[in-house]
GROMACS .gro file of C-alpha atoms in nm:
model
  321
    1MET     CA    1  -4.428   1.310  -1.327
    2ILE     CA    2  -4.519   0.992  -1.131
    3PRO     CA    3  -4.393   0.636  -1.208
    4ALA     CA    4  -4.725   0.496  -1.272
    5GLU     CA    5  -4.566   0.162  -1.354
    6LEU     CA    6  -4.438   0.098  -0.982
    7GLU     CA    7  -4.671  -0.025  -0.700
    8ALA     CA    8  -4.811   0.256  -0.517
    9SER     CA    9  -4.939   0.313  -0.149
   10SER     CA   10  -5.048   0.614   0.062
   11LEU     CA   11  -4.864   0.774   0.344
   12ASP     CA   12  -5.003   1.003   0.613
   13LEU     CA   13  -4.780   1.258   0.745
   14PRO     CA   14  -4.798   1.404   1.097
   15SER     CA   15  -5.023   1.713   1.129
   16SER     CA   16  -4.816   2.032   1.182
   17ASP     CA   17  -4.873   2.398   1.149
   18HIS     CA   18  -4.475   2.464   1.125
   19CYS     CA   19  -4.306   2.263   0.838
   20ARG     CA   20  -3.964   2.374   0.884
   21ILE     CA   21  -3.723   2.265   0.627
   22VAL     CA   22  -3.348   2.201   0.668
   23VAL     CA   23  -3.155   2.187   0.341
   24ILE     CA   24  -2.835   1.980   0.306
   25THR     CA   25  -2.613   2.036  -0.003
   26ASN     CA   26  -2.258   2.014  -0.134
   27ALA     CA   27  -2.097   2.344  -0.260
   28GLU     CA   28  -2.107   2.366  -0.640
   29LEU     CA   29  -2.351   2.610  -0.816
   30ARG     CA   30  -2.620   2.358  -0.871
   31HIS     CA   31  -2.643   2.304  -0.487
   32ASP     CA   32  -2.654   2.672  -0.445
   33ARG     CA   33  -2.961   2.715  -0.677
   34PHE     CA   34  -3.132   2.427  -0.485
   35ALA     CA   35  -3.094   2.590  -0.160
   36LEU     CA   36  -3.186   2.945  -0.292
   37ARG     CA   37  -3.485   2.822  -0.491
   38LEU     CA   38  -3.627   2.653  -0.171
   39GLN     CA   39  -3.595   2.977   0.023
   40ALA     CA   40  -3.767   3.153  -0.260
   41GLU     CA   41  -4.032   2.910  -0.291
   42PHE     CA   42  -4.097   2.844   0.083
   43PRO     CA   43  -4.002   3.195   0.264
   44GLY     CA   44  -3.947   3.161   0.625
   45LEU     CA   45  -3.986   2.792   0.628
   46VAL     CA   46  -3.624   2.693   0.539
   47VAL     CA   47  -3.450   2.727   0.879
   48ALA     CA   48  -3.098   2.604   0.798
   49TRP     CA   49  -2.883   2.543   0.503
   50LEU     CA   50  -2.606   2.302   0.560
   51GLN     CA   51  -2.325   2.290   0.311
   52VAL     CA   52  -2.104   1.960   0.314
   53VAL     CA   53  -1.740   2.068   0.266
   54PRO     CA   54  -1.480   1.789   0.350
   55ALA     CA   55  -1.176   1.912   0.549
   56SER     CA   56  -0.967   1.857   0.227
   57PRO     CA   57  -1.134   1.889  -0.130
   58ARG     CA   58  -0.938   1.592  -0.231
   59THR     CA   59  -1.041   1.379   0.075
   60THR     CA   60  -1.198   1.038  -0.031
   61GLU     CA   61  -1.473   0.858   0.180
   62THR     CA   62  -1.204   0.620   0.329
   63GLY     CA   63  -0.994   0.914   0.434
   64GLY     CA   64  -0.669   1.062   0.269
   65SER     CA   65  -0.607   1.228  -0.055
   66ARG     CA   66  -0.571   1.032  -0.366
   67LEU     CA   67  -0.197   1.142  -0.372
   68ASP     CA   68  -0.157   1.018  -0.029
   69LYS     CA   69  -0.280   0.687  -0.144
   70PHE     CA   70  -0.026   0.658  -0.420
   71ARG     CA   71   0.241   0.759  -0.169
   72LYS     CA   72   0.132   0.475   0.074
   73LEU     CA   73   0.161   0.233  -0.209
   74GLY     CA   74   0.519   0.364  -0.258
   75VAL     CA   75   0.607   0.312   0.094
   76MET     CA   76   0.457  -0.045   0.100
   77LEU     CA   77   0.665  -0.121  -0.222
   78ARG     CA   78   0.980   0.012  -0.063
   79SER     CA   79   0.913  -0.221   0.251
   80VAL     CA   80   0.862  -0.530   0.036
   81LEU     CA   81   1.166  -0.464  -0.167
   82ALA     CA   82   1.379  -0.378   0.132
   83GLY     CA   83   1.290  -0.693   0.315
   84GLY     CA   84   1.298  -0.914   0.002
   85PRO     CA   85   1.583  -1.160  -0.081
   86HIS     CA   86   1.913  -0.988  -0.136
   87ILE     CA   87   1.973  -1.220  -0.446
   88LEU     CA   88   1.700  -1.032  -0.638
   89LEU     CA   89   1.870  -0.686  -0.620
   90SER     CA   90   2.175  -0.517  -0.472
   91ARG     CA   91   2.103  -0.241  -0.230
   92THR     CA   92   2.180   0.019  -0.497
   93GLY     CA   93   1.947  -0.167  -0.726
   94ARG     CA   94   1.663  -0.155  -0.462
   95ARG     CA   95   1.722   0.219  -0.410
   96VAL     CA   96   1.695   0.282  -0.779
   97VAL     CA   97   1.372   0.065  -0.812
   98ILE     CA   98   1.210   0.211  -0.506
   99GLY     CA   99   1.274   0.566  -0.634
  100ARG     CA  100   1.149   0.495  -0.981
  101SER     CA  101   0.844   0.320  -0.833
  102ARG     CA  102   0.753   0.605  -0.618
  103GLU     CA  103   0.811   0.869  -0.896
  104LEU     CA  104   0.563   0.670  -1.124
  105LEU     CA  105   0.300   0.630  -0.851
  106SER     CA  106   0.322   0.989  -0.764
  107ARG     CA  107   0.302   1.095  -1.140
  108ILE     CA  108   0.002   0.866  -1.179
  109GLY     CA  109  -0.159   1.005  -0.869
  110ARG     CA  110  -0.113   1.358  -1.008
  111ARG     CA  111  -0.275   1.254  -1.332
  112MET     CA  112  -0.581   1.133  -1.153
  113VAL     CA  113  -0.631   1.425  -0.938
  114ALA     CA  114  -0.588   1.666  -1.242
  115LYS     CA  115  -0.834   1.437  -1.435
  116PHE     CA  116  -1.102   1.480  -1.172
  117GLU     CA  117  -1.025   1.849  -1.102
  118GLY     CA  118  -1.061   1.896  -1.490
  119GLU     CA  119  -1.394   1.737  -1.489
  120ALA     CA  120  -1.513   1.945  -1.216
  121ALA     CA  121  -1.404   2.277  -1.372
  122SER     CA  122  -1.577   2.164  -1.697
  123GLN     CA  123  -1.888   2.123  -1.502
  124ARG     CA  124  -1.852   2.449  -1.309
  125ILE     CA  125  -1.829   2.638  -1.632
  126VAL     CA  126  -2.140   2.479  -1.782
  127GLU     CA  127  -2.344   2.557  -1.452
  128GLN     CA  128  -2.207   2.922  -1.453
  129ARG     CA  129  -2.352   2.948  -1.803
  130ILE     CA  130  -2.676   2.788  -1.713
  131PHE     CA  131  -2.748   2.897  -1.370
  132GLY     CA  132  -2.530   3.189  -1.313
  133ASP     CA  133  -2.784   3.484  -1.382
  134GLU     CA  134  -3.054   3.294  -1.210
  135ILE     CA  135  -2.856   3.243  -0.900
  136GLU     CA  136  -2.770   3.603  -0.886
  137GLN     CA  137  -3.138   3.705  -0.880
  138LEU     CA  138  -3.229   3.437  -0.628
  139LYS     CA  139  -2.948   3.574  -0.389
  140LYS     CA  140  -3.128   3.918  -0.371
  141THR     CA  141  -3.424   3.767  -0.182
  142ALA     CA  142  -3.238   3.497   0.022
  143TYR     CA  143  -3.229   3.522   0.387
  144LEU     CA  144  -2.994   3.214   0.492
  145SER     CA  145  -2.627   3.176   0.400
  146PRO     CA  146  -2.490   2.822   0.417
  147LYS     CA  147  -2.344   2.672   0.734
  148THR     CA  148  -2.056   2.466   0.644
  149ILE     CA  149  -2.005   2.129   0.793
  150GLN     CA  150  -1.765   1.840   0.733
  151ASN     CA  151  -1.982   1.527   0.811
  152PRO     CA  152  -2.368   1.537   0.804
  153ASN     CA  153  -2.365   1.221   1.010
  154SER     CA  154  -2.156   1.366   1.297
  155ALA     CA  155  -2.289   1.397   1.642
  156GLU     CA  156  -2.266   1.767   1.641
  157THR     CA  157  -2.447   1.810   1.310
  158ILE     CA  158  -2.732   1.559   1.423
  159ALA     CA  159  -2.778   1.737   1.742
  160PHE     CA  160  -2.778   2.075   1.552
  161VAL     CA  161  -3.047   1.946   1.307
  162ASN     CA  162  -3.263   1.793   1.588
  163SER     CA  163  -3.266   2.112   1.782
  164LEU     CA  164  -3.432   2.290   1.480
  165GLU     CA  165  -3.726   2.029   1.487
  166PRO     CA  166  -3.747   2.005   1.097
  167TYR     CA  167  -4.057   1.872   0.920
  168PHE     CA  168  -3.862   1.820   0.618
  169ILE     CA  169  -3.488   1.744   0.562
  170LEU     CA  170  -3.431   1.818   0.181
  171THR     CA  171  -3.092   1.706   0.026
  172LEU     CA  172  -2.897   1.729  -0.290
  173SER     CA  173  -2.568   1.565  -0.269
  174GLY     CA  174  -2.398   1.226  -0.305
  175ALA     CA  175  -2.382   1.155   0.070
  176ILE     CA  176  -2.535   0.866   0.248
  177TYR     CA  177  -2.714   1.000   0.527
  178GLY     CA  178  -2.755   0.789   0.858
  179LYS     CA  179  -3.072   0.681   1.021
  180GLU     CA  180  -3.005   0.929   1.314
  181LEU     CA  181  -2.997   1.205   1.080
  182ARG     CA  182  -3.308   1.108   0.873
  183ASP     CA  183  -3.495   1.054   1.196
  184CYS     CA  184  -3.455   1.413   1.282
  185ALA     CA  185  -3.734   1.477   1.008
  186ARG     CA  186  -4.068   1.498   1.180
  187GLY     CA  187  -4.231   1.457   0.837
  188LEU     CA  188  -4.001   1.324   0.560
  189ALA     CA  189  -3.632   1.326   0.456
  190LEU     CA  190  -3.629   1.371   0.060
  191ASN     CA  191  -3.350   1.339  -0.181
  192GLN     CA  192  -3.335   1.458  -0.558
  193HIS     CA  193  -3.134   1.194  -0.759
  194ASP     CA  194  -3.010   1.282  -1.106
  195GLY     CA  195  -3.124   0.979  -1.285
  196TRP     CA  196  -3.421   0.769  -1.365
  197CYS     CA  197  -3.502   0.535  -1.067
  198PRO     CA  198  -3.508   0.246  -1.028
  199GLU     CA  199  -3.320   0.182  -1.349
  200TYR     CA  200  -3.035   0.433  -1.299
  201ARG     CA  201  -2.927   0.448  -0.938
  202GLY     CA  202  -2.590   0.561  -0.787
  203ALA     CA  203  -2.313   0.762  -0.961
  204ASP     CA  204  -2.294   0.927  -1.300
  205THR     CA  205  -2.637   0.804  -1.389
  206ILE     CA  206  -2.692   1.071  -1.647
  207ASP     CA  207  -2.381   0.951  -1.825
  208TRP     CA  208  -2.479   0.600  -1.811
  209ALA     CA  209  -2.807   0.689  -1.990
  210LEU     CA  210  -2.610   0.866  -2.246
  211TYR     CA  211  -2.374   0.570  -2.280
  212HIS     CA  212  -2.660   0.348  -2.334
  213ARG     CA  213  -2.842   0.603  -2.578
  214ASP     CA  214  -3.121   0.586  -2.340
  215LEU     CA  215  -3.215   0.943  -2.384
  216SER     CA  216  -3.574   0.869  -2.225
  217LYS     CA  217  -3.396   0.810  -1.901
  218ILE     CA  218  -3.213   1.153  -1.867
  219ALA     CA  219  -3.410   1.240  -1.584
  220ASN     CA  220  -3.437   1.316  -1.223
  221THR     CA  221  -3.617   1.143  -0.922
  222VAL     CA  222  -3.738   1.285  -0.606
  223HIS     CA  223  -3.745   0.996  -0.346
  224ILE     CA  224  -3.758   0.933   0.021
  225LEU     CA  225  -3.406   0.896   0.191
  226THR     CA  226  -3.338   0.536   0.309
  227SER     CA  227  -3.019   0.360   0.402
  228GLY     CA  228  -2.983   0.238   0.035
  229MET     CA  229  -2.832   0.451  -0.230
  230ASP     CA  230  -3.135   0.621  -0.437
  231SER     CA  231  -3.351   0.327  -0.341
  232GLY     CA  232  -3.628   0.487  -0.146
  233PRO     CA  233  -3.992   0.521  -0.237
  234ILE     CA  234  -4.047   0.752  -0.532
  235LEU     CA  235  -4.270   1.075  -0.511
  236ARG     CA  236  -4.188   1.247  -0.835
  237ARG     CA  237  -3.988   1.145  -1.169
  238SER     CA  238  -3.965   1.340  -1.486
  239ILE     CA  239  -3.743   1.344  -1.794
  240ALA     CA  240  -3.525   1.654  -1.880
  241CYS     CA  241  -3.574   1.859  -2.190
  242LEU     CA  242  -3.254   1.855  -2.384
  243ALA     CA  243  -3.107   2.067  -2.673
  244VAL     CA  244  -2.934   1.937  -2.977
  245ASP     CA  245  -2.608   2.095  -2.866
  246ASP     CA  246  -2.605   1.971  -2.517
  247THR     CA  247  -2.294   1.797  -2.371
  248PRO     CA  248  -2.255   1.551  -2.088
  249GLU     CA  249  -2.224   1.827  -1.847
  250SER     CA  250  -2.525   2.051  -1.962
  251CYS     CA  251  -2.742   1.713  -1.959
  252PHE     CA  252  -2.645   1.667  -1.589
  253ALA     CA  253  -2.721   2.033  -1.525
  254ARG     CA  254  -3.059   2.031  -1.689
  255SER     CA  255  -3.138   1.707  -1.490
  256VAL     CA  256  -3.060   1.898  -1.159
  257ALA     CA  257  -3.251   2.189  -1.255
  258LEU     CA  258  -3.549   1.980  -1.325
  259GLY     CA  259  -3.500   1.782  -1.002
  260THR     CA  260  -3.524   2.104  -0.796
  261GLU     CA  261  -3.848   2.193  -0.955
  262LEU     CA  262  -3.982   1.874  -0.886
  263MET     CA  263  -3.874   1.895  -0.507
  264CYS     CA  264  -4.061   2.227  -0.485
  265GLU     CA  265  -4.378   2.096  -0.629
  266THR     CA  266  -4.343   1.785  -0.401
  267VAL     CA  267  -4.293   1.981  -0.072
  268ARG     CA  268  -4.559   2.226  -0.170
  269GLU     CA  269  -4.803   1.952  -0.200
  270LEU     CA  270  -4.694   1.763   0.110
  271ILE     CA  271  -4.742   2.096   0.317
  272GLN     CA  272  -5.095   2.134   0.186
  273THR     CA  273  -5.216   1.784   0.223
  274LYS     CA  274  -4.997   1.614   0.463
  275LYS     CA  275  -5.050   1.303   0.235
  276ALA     CA  276  -4.804   1.140   0.010
  277ARG     CA  277  -4.869   0.886  -0.281
  278ILE     CA  278  -4.560   0.698  -0.284
  279PHE     CA  279  -4.410   0.446  -0.545
  280HIS     CA  280  -4.192   0.151  -0.423
  281GLN     CA  281  -3.880   0.066  -0.619
  282PRO     CA  282  -3.867  -0.313  -0.680
  283GLN     CA  283  -3.579  -0.489  -0.506
  284PHE     CA  284  -3.415  -0.637  -0.800
  285THR     CA  285  -3.496  -0.398  -1.080
  286GLY     CA  286  -3.231  -0.148  -1.215
  287TYR     CA  287  -2.873  -0.103  -1.140
  288THR     CA  288  -2.671   0.094  -0.871
  289TYR     CA  289  -2.357   0.235  -1.047
  290LEU     CA  290  -2.029   0.320  -0.868
  291ILE     CA  291  -1.790   0.592  -0.952
  292SER     CA  292  -1.506   0.369  -1.033
  293GLN     CA  293  -1.726   0.208  -1.349
  294MET     CA  294  -1.733   0.529  -1.532
  295THR     CA  295  -1.391   0.492  -1.704
  296LYS     CA  296  -1.226   0.738  -1.965
  297ASP     CA  297  -1.301   0.499  -2.261
  298ILE     CA  298  -1.681   0.523  -2.155
  299LYS     CA  299  -1.667   0.891  -2.126
  300ASP     CA  300  -1.494   0.911  -2.484
  301ASP     CA  301  -1.768   0.685  -2.632
  302ILE     CA  302  -2.032   0.923  -2.491
  303ARG     CA  303  -1.860   1.243  -2.638
  304ARG     CA  304  -1.822   1.048  -2.968
  305ASP     CA  305  -2.185   0.971  -2.974
  306LEU     CA  306  -2.288   1.330  -2.898
  307GLN     CA  307  -2.038   1.445  -3.179
  308ARG     CA  308  -2.228   1.237  -3.421
  309SER     CA  309  -2.564   1.415  -3.322
  310LEU     CA  310  -2.707   1.151  -3.090
  311ILE     CA  311  -2.941   1.390  -2.940
  312LYS     CA  312  -3.048   1.565  -3.262
  313ARG     CA  313  -3.120   1.218  -3.418
  314ASP     CA  314  -3.320   1.118  -3.118
  315ILE     CA  315  -3.524   1.443  -3.123
  316ALA     CA  316  -3.597   1.400  -3.479
  317LYS     CA  317  -3.711   1.048  -3.419
  318ARG     CA  318  -3.973   1.153  -3.147
  319THR     CA  319  -4.102   1.455  -3.350
  320ALA     CA  320  -4.151   1.261  -3.672
  321PHE     CA  321  -4.527   1.255  -3.671
   0.00000   0.00000   0.00000
């Protein structure tokens, strides 16, 4: 439950009789479960649930949809060809090349969007199977609905959160939260990360643990929010329990479910004691993965391993005593 191999220190939190909680999530079922579990665990203390929903579901961090980016490439190509030496292509030839290039780029863009949407749909199906019934039960006692925001670091959001005077800000999402937002927490701003820190930080960390056949690192970590990605001091960390028929999607869902329970346990202890034992992540240990690094070939390798009973063999090895 705690990373005993890491350097530890103690942290005293401010005294308070009103440990208000602001929850920030995305909009998938696992995020709903996170917010609903916290309301059930800390009735009356959760004062806001902010759900980050970008203006367009296909909008990237740098702005614009993926298809828009490919269209822009087509425009750039047209500009280059149109301004190039006339000896290379006739006017008709340039039009043909431009048209075919734009068509190709648009087709690639549509396939990429379909790929991402297909993966998201598969994850939603698994989460509905694992979390669906529980979420329906949790909704019966929930007293807060999500407030939709587009940007958690906007001045409007920061002003709203600050006005609530939260003691805790608790997050489950892939966003990077700025210092102004983190500083709104009178006590601590905490995040649950679906991975084993410090070895697996960043994106797709459950998939990366599967790829490396490192099943002992299919885990979840509760850590203090900092400017780095999943790099803040750790309060809790634990390994998820897997089943022999698990898929990458269900391994991920089990990790998130575990992390939510770790978050509840952590916050309960902090409210009672106002003290935290924190474990510092070494600066040069582990790896921070980027979304772009998880390619189709790697995903295919992971599924091939699971089809060859990777989890079943690992469980058998661990229980052979």
